[in-house]
PDB file of C-alpha atoms and ligand atoms in Angstrom:
ATOM      1  CA  UNK A 191       0.141  -0.066   0.195  1.00 68.00           C
ATOM      2  CA  UNK A 192       1.108   3.509  -0.748  1.00 68.00           C
ATOM      3  CA  UNK A 193       1.287   6.204   1.555  1.00 69.00           C
ATOM      4  CA  UNK A 194      -0.420   9.610   0.955  1.00 61.00           C
ATOM      5  CA  UNK A 195       2.278  12.096   0.388  1.00 63.00           C
ATOM      6  CA  UNK A 196       2.040  16.071  -1.134  1.00 63.00           C
ATOM      7  CA  UNK A 197       1.898  15.479  -4.985  1.00 62.00           C
ATOM      8  CA  UNK A 198       1.199  17.403  -8.415  1.00 63.00           C
ATOM      9  CA  UNK A 199      -2.649  17.011  -7.436  1.00 66.00           C
ATOM     10  CA  UNK A 200      -1.970  18.734  -4.102  1.00 72.00           C
ATOM     11  CA  UNK A 201      -4.164  18.064  -1.070  1.00 77.00           C
ATOM     12  CA  UNK A 202      -6.532  15.994  -2.666  1.00 76.00           C
ATOM     13  CA  UNK A 203      -9.282  16.523  -0.088  1.00 80.00           C
ATOM     14  CA  UNK A 204      -9.819  19.878  -1.208  1.00 81.00           C
ATOM     15  CA  UNK A 205     -12.082  18.093  -3.500  1.00 83.00           C
ATOM     16  CA  UNK A 206     -14.121  16.284  -1.187  1.00 90.00           C
ATOM     17  CA  UNK A 207     -18.084  16.605  -0.589  1.00 92.00           C
ATOM     18  CA  UNK A 208     -18.816  14.761   1.957  1.00 95.00           C
ATOM     19  CA  UNK A 209     -16.661  13.284   4.836  1.00 95.00           C
ATOM     20  CA  UNK A 210     -16.584  10.051   7.210  1.00 96.00           C
ATOM     21  CA  UNK A 211     -18.072  10.604  10.515  1.00 95.00           C
ATOM     22  CA  UNK A 212     -17.218   8.185  13.088  1.00 95.00           C
ATOM     23  CA  UNK A 213     -19.519   7.098  16.267  1.00 95.00           C
ATOM     24  CA  UNK A 214     -17.318   5.456  18.130  1.00 94.00           C
ATOM     25  CA  UNK A 215     -19.860   4.247  20.635  1.00 95.00           C
ATOM     26  CA  UNK A 216     -20.489   1.609  17.691  1.00 97.00           C
ATOM     27  CA  UNK A 217     -16.789   0.952  16.616  1.00 97.00           C
ATOM     28  CA  UNK A 218     -15.624  -3.000  17.408  1.00 96.00           C
ATOM     29  CA  UNK A 219     -11.952  -1.714  18.047  1.00 96.00           C
ATOM     30  CA  UNK A 220     -13.756   0.823  20.824  1.00 96.00           C
ATOM     31  CA  UNK A 221     -16.036  -1.348  22.279  1.00 95.00           C
ATOM     32  CA  UNK A 222     -13.795  -4.150  22.393  1.00 94.00           C
ATOM     33  CA  UNK A 223     -10.857  -1.872  23.734  1.00 94.00           C
ATOM     34  CA  UNK A 224      -8.314  -3.847  21.750  1.00 93.00           C
ATOM     35  CA  UNK A 225      -7.126  -3.925  17.703  1.00 92.00           C
ATOM     36  CA  UNK A 226     -10.095  -5.485  16.153  1.00 92.00           C
ATOM     37  CA  UNK A 227     -12.002  -5.227  12.902  1.00 96.00           C
ATOM     38  CA  UNK A 228     -10.201  -2.130  10.758  1.00 96.00           C
ATOM     39  CA  UNK A 229     -12.209  -3.087   7.943  1.00 97.00           C
ATOM     40  CA  UNK A 230     -12.327   1.082   6.975  1.00 97.00           C
ATOM     41  CA  UNK A 231      -8.326   0.667   7.411  1.00 96.00           C
ATOM     42  CA  UNK A 232      -8.081  -2.137   4.941  1.00 97.00           C
ATOM     43  CA  UNK A 233     -10.033  -0.889   2.131  1.00 97.00           C
ATOM     44  CA  UNK A 234      -9.275   2.811   2.279  1.00 96.00           C
ATOM     45  CA  UNK A 235      -8.169   2.934  -1.291  1.00 94.00           C
ATOM     46  CA  UNK A 236      -5.998   6.484  -0.175  1.00 90.00           C
ATOM     47  CA  UNK A 237      -4.724   4.706   3.238  1.00 92.00           C
ATOM     48  CA  UNK A 238      -5.525   7.803   5.086  1.00 93.00           C
ATOM     49  CA  UNK A 239      -7.299   5.992   8.302  1.00 96.00           C
ATOM     50  CA  UNK A 240      -5.245   5.119  10.817  1.00 94.00           C
ATOM     51  CA  UNK A 241      -5.133   1.638  12.092  1.00 94.00           C
ATOM     52  CA  UNK A 242      -5.281   2.646  15.894  1.00 92.00           C
ATOM     53  CA  UNK A 243      -8.275   1.978  18.131  1.00 94.00           C
ATOM     54  CA  UNK A 244     -10.266   5.004  17.911  1.00 89.00           C
ATOM     55  CA  UNK A 245     -10.361   6.146  14.186  1.00 83.00           C
ATOM     56  CA  UNK A 246      -8.655   8.908  12.972  1.00 90.00           C
ATOM     57  CA  UNK A 247      -8.655  10.241   9.097  1.00 94.00           C
ATOM     58  CA  UNK A 248      -6.345  12.327   7.200  1.00 92.00           C
ATOM     59  CA  UNK A 249      -8.429  14.800   5.888  1.00 91.00           C
ATOM     60  CA  UNK A 250      -5.946  16.636   3.824  1.00 90.00           C
ATOM     61  CA  UNK A 251      -6.071  13.449   1.569  1.00 90.00           C
ATOM     62  CA  UNK A 252      -9.489  11.934   2.283  1.00 93.00           C
ATOM     63  CA  UNK A 253     -11.490  12.019  -1.268  1.00 92.00           C
ATOM     64  CA  UNK A 254     -15.014  10.815   0.399  1.00 95.00           C
ATOM     65  CA  UNK A 255     -15.180   8.236  -1.482  1.00 95.00           C
ATOM     66  CA  UNK A 256     -17.636   6.428   0.851  1.00 97.00           C
ATOM     67  CA  UNK A 257     -16.181   3.080   0.880  1.00 97.00           C
ATOM     68  CA  UNK A 258     -15.179   3.043   4.601  1.00 97.00           C
ATOM     69  CA  UNK A 259     -18.856   3.678   5.601  1.00 98.00           C
ATOM     70  CA  UNK A 260     -19.911   1.012   3.205  1.00 98.00           C
ATOM     71  CA  UNK A 261     -17.154  -1.987   4.757  1.00 98.00           C
ATOM     72  CA  UNK A 262     -17.720  -0.835   8.315  1.00 98.00           C
ATOM     73  CA  UNK A 263     -19.546  -4.008   9.799  1.00 97.00           C
ATOM     74  CA  UNK A 264     -20.806  -1.972  13.140  1.00 97.00           C
ATOM     75  CA  UNK A 265     -22.487   1.240  11.046  1.00 97.00           C
ATOM     76  CA  UNK A 266     -20.288   2.929  13.009  1.00 97.00           C
ATOM     77  CA  UNK A 267     -19.136   5.511   9.841  1.00 97.00           C
ATOM     78  CA  UNK A 268     -21.603   8.226   7.928  1.00 97.00           C
ATOM     79  CA  UNK A 269     -20.892  10.268   5.139  1.00 97.00           C
ATOM     80  CA  UNK A 270     -21.845  13.946   6.184  1.00 96.00           C
ATOM     81  CA  UNK A 271     -21.610  17.129   4.047  1.00 95.00           C
ATOM     82  CA  UNK A 272     -18.432  18.864   3.859  1.00 90.00           C
ATOM     83  CA  UNK A 273     -19.714  21.703   5.310  1.00 80.00           C
ATOM     84  CA  UNK A 274     -21.925  20.562   7.934  1.00 73.00           C
ATOM     85  CA  UNK A 275     -21.948  21.761  11.464  1.00 66.00           C
ATOM     86  CA  UNK A 276     -20.915  18.598  13.237  1.00 60.00           C
ATOM     87  CA  UNK A 277     -18.889  17.019  10.199  1.00 50.00           C
ATOM     88  CA  UNK A 278     -15.585  17.007  12.609  1.00 51.00           C
TER      89      UNK A 278
HETATM   90  S1  SF4 B 520     -14.693  -0.717   9.824  1.00 63.98           S
HETATM   91 FE1  SF4 B 520     -15.860   0.273  11.530  1.00 63.98          FE
HETATM   92  S2  SF4 B 520     -16.092  -1.149  13.348  1.00 63.98           S
HETATM   93 FE2  SF4 B 520     -14.261  -1.632  12.236  1.00 63.98          FE
HETATM   94  S3  SF4 B 520     -12.702  -0.559  13.009  1.00 63.98           S
HETATM   95 FE3  SF4 B 520     -13.484   1.113  11.288  1.00 63.98          FE
HETATM   96  S4  SF4 B 520     -15.235   1.983  12.351  1.00 63.98           S
HETATM   97 FE4  SF4 B 520     -14.463   0.433  13.691  1.00 63.98          FE
HETATM   98  S1  SF4 B 521     -13.939   8.548   2.419  1.00 63.98           S
HETATM   99 FE1  SF4 B 521     -12.249   6.997   1.231  1.00 63.98          FE
HETATM  100  S2  SF4 B 521     -10.887   7.875   1.393  1.00 63.98           S
HETATM  101 FE2  SF4 B 521     -12.185   8.861   2.667  1.00 63.98          FE
HETATM  102  S3  SF4 B 521     -11.390   8.089   4.607  1.00 63.98           S
HETATM  103 FE3  SF4 B 521     -13.246   6.658   3.745  1.00 63.98          FE
HETATM  104  S4  SF4 B 521     -12.254   5.115   2.718  1.00 63.98           S
HETATM  105 FE4  SF4 B 521     -10.945   6.318   2.946  1.00 63.98          FE
END
């Protein structure tokens, strides 16, 4: 897997119209309190989700594709409009 870096296209997250929002009360890794699941990390095509308990996304490069939300078995990720007040 390649790691994100600043390329000719710049911070590609600037193009995003929606972003992932994580509900840690549903996340299997958080609930188990140990490394588990990480389907979001495995399937993110940009490699911008950290493989850690408690999700963290590098929004400089997240393109808002929504794959993480699709593969999350716990429904812990929803895609919200980029300009939503509770987008963080
Ligand atoms: S795919 Fe969902 S449940 Fe699994 S680690 Fe990611 S956010 Fe948590
Ligand atoms: S929306 Fe796409 S690019 Fe952004 S974290 Fe999820 S899978 Fe990765």
